[in-house]
Amino acid sequence: MLHLTEGGGLRVKGEPPPPRERDRGFDPPHQSDTRTVYIANRFPQHGHYVPQKFADNRIISSKYTIWNFIPKNLFEQFRRIANFYFLIIFLVQLMIDTPTSPVTSGLPLFFVITVTAIKQGYEDWLRHKADNEVNGAPVFVVRSGSLVQTRSKNVRVGDIVRVAKDETFPADLVLLSSDRAEGTCHITTASLDGETNLKTHFAVPETAVSQTVSKLESLQAVVECQQPEADLYRFVGRITVSLQGEEIVRPLGPENLLLRGARLKNTKEIFGVAVYTGMESKMALNYKCKSQKRSAVEKSMNTFLIIYLGILLLEAVLSTILKYAWQSERKWDEPFYNEKTEQEKNSSKILQFISDFLAFLVLYNFIIPISLYVTVEMQKFLGSFFIGWDLDLYHVESDQKAQVNTSDLNEELGQVEYVFTDKTGTLTENEMQFRECSINGVKFQEINGKLVPEGVTDDSPDGYMPHLTGEEELFLKAVSLCHTVQINYDQTDGPRDTFLQANGVSDPVEYYASSPDEKALVEATRRMGVTFVGNNGENMEIKTFGRSEKYKLLHVLEFDANRRRMSVILQTPSGEKVLFTKGAESSIFPHARSGEVDKTRVHVDEFALKGLRTLVVACRRFSAGEYEEVDRRLHEARTALQQREERLAEVFSFIERDLELLGATGVEDRLQEKVQETIEALRLAGIKVWVLTGDKHETAVSVSLSCGHFHRTMNILELVQQKSDSECAEQLRRLARRIREDHVIQHGLVVDGTSLSLALRQHERLFMEVCRSCSAVLCCRMAPLQKAKVVRLIKTSPEKPITLAIGDGANDVSMIQEANVGIGIMGKEGRQAVRNSDYAIARFKFLAKLLLVHGHFYYIRIATLVQYFFYKNVCFITPQFLYQFFCLFSQQTLYDSVYLTLYNICFTSLPVLVYSLFEQLVHPHVLQSKPALYRDISKNALLSFKPFLYWTLQGFSHAFVFFFGSYILMGEDTSLMGNGQMFGNWTFGTLVFTVMVITVTLKLALETHYWTWMNHFVTWGSIAFYFIFSLFYGGIIWPFLHTQDMYFVFVQLLSSGSAWFAIIIVVVTCLFPDVVKKVLYRHLRPTSTQKSQVIEAYPGTSCLDSACCFSEGKSGFAWLGRLVERTMSRCDLARVTRWWRNSDPFCSNDRSVLTRSPVAATRC
């Protein structure tokens, strides 16, 4: 017998491998392309042997260890511009004499770094905890002649592992034996590739007989295989078994490898040898390296910080230059009250210039808000609890609530433009159910386990055996025989099925199938009285209403994507040779020569419109001569050494012709609840949905149609089964040309994994052009890393859209980690996706609220928080800069150092924090019912340059009003006290500071739409706290303070009626233009969100053209009165008689999945 060698050559069975091949274990690790695994780690006793080093079996999804947490976390935190900047400022304050204490920068910096480190450390601890659960799972291994229980992390390459039924494989194992004599086992790889069907794996004959621990202990064998790679479907190796002094070499392929994460089914137990462990297993290699995800808001913050850093440097340079320009006159350079020391006179001018520049830098450094980061961190951490507390995201059946693994990306939920979703277990429930069928042109449906013609009710008693015609019985027999279903008999004590008892089957059976459709169909025929009993490889047995029939299995014509059908050739109990075939309608109808073809085709279309997965069933009877020719041609094709696949395809085509059409089936691939509504809502919100699945083409398209991802009127384009770059490029050009020529029809694109690889190799731009022109894209037969490549392709495109990936299996981990936001579904395929995701939810339907409500809230809250922080710090530090023009740029501070430290920490911190936790521009129900509102905040709208410029200019203008309003009031020789006493420097600074605290707090109050008792408490409480604190701080001589500059200053300021008048005038002057601007914009250019606010306030109103109320018979000047009414929330919408504009897309009546037409002119 010939065997394939590693290099591709052949060797005679029993011939020992050459020494170079056999001694691969001597090679240093990773210098060879293969690894040598000695089963049970029985290394050769002779010669010098250096074993290869292999990874242990630990799975690591965490980012930090106890040793690298501090340096790695500090490095990541100081990558933030503000943190690094304040570190530099702190060091400058330590090195030179500056106007403010180092504590003013060091303390906030330490607080920010500590809080962030605690938060990130806690989140990583949760990942460690999840890893420990996996790594600590119990595993049985064969060691020293006995079965030993150990932990998963202790499994080594070469260990013989025992896995029992329904357990997952703890490492990548080469199958050695099973409880079956032939050495086969069945597994499901749902958590790896999303396929729920059963796969059969094999052991080589020489090891299959070792079914006990004692036999395995005496097994002398060596596995040589390739080094670890990520491809789930590729494995090349060989096993050398020593039997009675002879070495037998057998090739190993994917059918011999049991992958980590897969689950053993329909087999009592198996033994396998570990070849790839831990992070070298194929499942782990398909994980993408975990990287720090940064939200678009954080990137905007860094951009704004750079701009403000430029403003800071400009102010510091300008102040330094103006200082020296002013001091060019001697009377200002060295006044009589401030003579220079000898050291100052002899110091270097350059060093003095640098020192002054750094001093101004420190003086103005508060324009960069370090407290912004700690407030953002607190807002994200505290705000993330709302997701877990949301009862609408709680799944009662599984008792699972939504969980947040990474709170850094909360606001990114409001910016998603692309959703990439897995199919199996994410969109579907992994449950198939038979619904309808067509037999000989008559439609039937299943009612109470009976086959009932459409329109007929079932009123027969339970247990009644329905009478079937010959055609109906033949159809059910064809369905129960044309498959590759495996059977497992479960010895249970539960109640038995009525039909099973009637059929004489003593024990309940569990079916396992290579296709979920096959399992659903065989279970359906069992309920209807035709039960598939078993298949021993040669005979298939069924029982028809208790009557046993045995069919001899002659040939199986396997399913393939080109034929899109599968067939079996059987010998009936009467000796007749018959072919049963089933497949897609497009592959059966053209070959049908008899039967009700036209009626069945109509029924198939009706089934498809209901979202059912359809299969057409047919048969062909052979004469003795015909079968002899069929058997001969099949034997020749299957034993051919050249062009075997082409010859088999030719023979299959010869056999599967002149068919007699029997009927069609309709099976429902049960979708999760509200999947179609969720996809529609996402589409109306402007989010594009792509489905990426490892499932086959037909299944994926069927589910896409049933869930609304593809529409029935959509023109489906295909890029599948491309063989070469040139063929792929030509097909892409044809698709692009077809899309350009047809401007009306909506297009959907279907692409498979092989074609995708070719498209991404050299034709990326053309592929992207086709994808962007399609309303929906479906990628099938995708390997896990291919899913990540598709996500990266969109994420890195020139538009840099925000992507979200959602899935439930280990095969989805790569795309979950690659996307800007990764969401895991707590499904039936393990916890790998949940552990590696940023957020986890129990059902796909929860995605709508997570994005449209929570995403909307998080984004508007944090966007306003960021803009407000920069605004209030501009207000804070600009008067300090203006004050230098009045103090000869002597670096004198306008504010007391305590006020400098507490401004961001105490006086203005709580209102914006509470705002960022509770603000709601629109009620959650409105956001869910009007997904189009999501478009208002898309593309980082609230943090674009225009809003940033508005807030910054408003900050500068308010700062000028604070400073010069106070300056004009005080004048040069004006006394504001009743006794004629003059105000001093600290009183002036305190007046500016008081006006500023009140104004910036009321500014946030104007921005607040959703008021709670906490908003009221912190808003008015912050102002009250400032006054109370200032009274205590300035009213008592504090012994621990070096200076008492502020003693009695605040009391003196408040004792002046003119000062109170000035405070009111300046605050009103700052905020009145803002109020006018808001009123005018609401009247003239209302946004969709503002319209929704009015509709929310007045639920009886279904549509509104403007936020202003109009009534009949009013003059044109009446709008001013209505503006006042609107401002005071007294607008009576019952008087509204305005018309909708046709161009306004806000309140579309069109609920189509594909289009949103403008609303027809309708009276409110």
Short mmCIF file of C-alpha atoms in Angstrom, two decimals, residues 4 33-35 37 172-175 201-202 204 223-239 250-259 273-276 280 282:
data_model
loop_
_atom_site.label_atom_id
_atom_site.label_comp_id
_atom_site.label_asym_id
_atom_site.label_seq_id
_atom_site.Cartn_x
_atom_site.Cartn_y
_atom_site.Cartn_z
CA LEU A 4 1.86 10.06 1.08
CA ASP A 33 8.04 23.17 9.38
CA THR A 34 6.77 20.18 11.34
CA ARG A 35 6.48 19.06 14.92
CA VAL A 37 4.68 14.36 18.98
CA ASP A 172 -6.50 19.99 19.36
CA LEU A 173 -6.45 16.18 19.42
CA VAL A 174 -5.61 13.52 16.85
CA LEU A 175 -8.28 10.84 17.28
CA HIS A 201 -14.15 11.92 12.31
CA PHE A 202 -11.99 8.82 12.03
CA VAL A 204 -6.54 5.12 11.79
CA VAL A 223 2.67 11.82 15.16
CA GLU A 224 4.42 14.18 12.77
CA CYS A 225 2.40 17.18 11.65
CA GLN A 226 2.70 20.75 10.48
CA GLN A 227 3.35 23.60 12.89
CA PRO A 228 0.19 25.37 14.19
CA GLU A 229 -1.78 27.44 11.70
CA ALA A 230 -5.11 29.23 11.89
CA ASP A 231 -6.90 27.42 9.03
CA LEU A 232 -9.63 25.33 10.67
CA TYR A 233 -10.09 23.11 7.63
CA ARG A 234 -6.45 22.20 6.92
CA PHE A 235 -4.29 19.65 8.69
CA VAL A 236 -1.40 17.69 7.20
CA GLY A 237 0.38 15.00 9.14
CA ARG A 238 1.14 11.33 9.53
CA ILE A 239 1.22 8.80 12.31
CA ARG A 250 -0.72 6.36 7.92
CA PRO A 251 -1.57 9.83 6.59
CA LEU A 252 -3.52 12.23 8.80
CA GLY A 253 -5.91 14.90 7.56
CA PRO A 254 -8.64 17.21 8.89
CA GLU A 255 -10.95 14.20 9.35
CA ASN A 256 -8.55 12.85 12.01
CA LEU A 257 -8.21 16.12 13.98
CA LEU A 258 -10.61 17.10 16.78
CA LEU A 259 -10.46 20.86 17.32
CA VAL A 273 -3.45 12.68 21.62
CA ALA A 274 -2.91 16.43 22.09
CA VAL A 275 -0.93 17.95 19.20
CA TYR A 276 -1.74 21.68 19.57
CA GLU A 280 -1.32 27.34 19.63
CA LYS A 282 -6.52 26.50 15.96
#
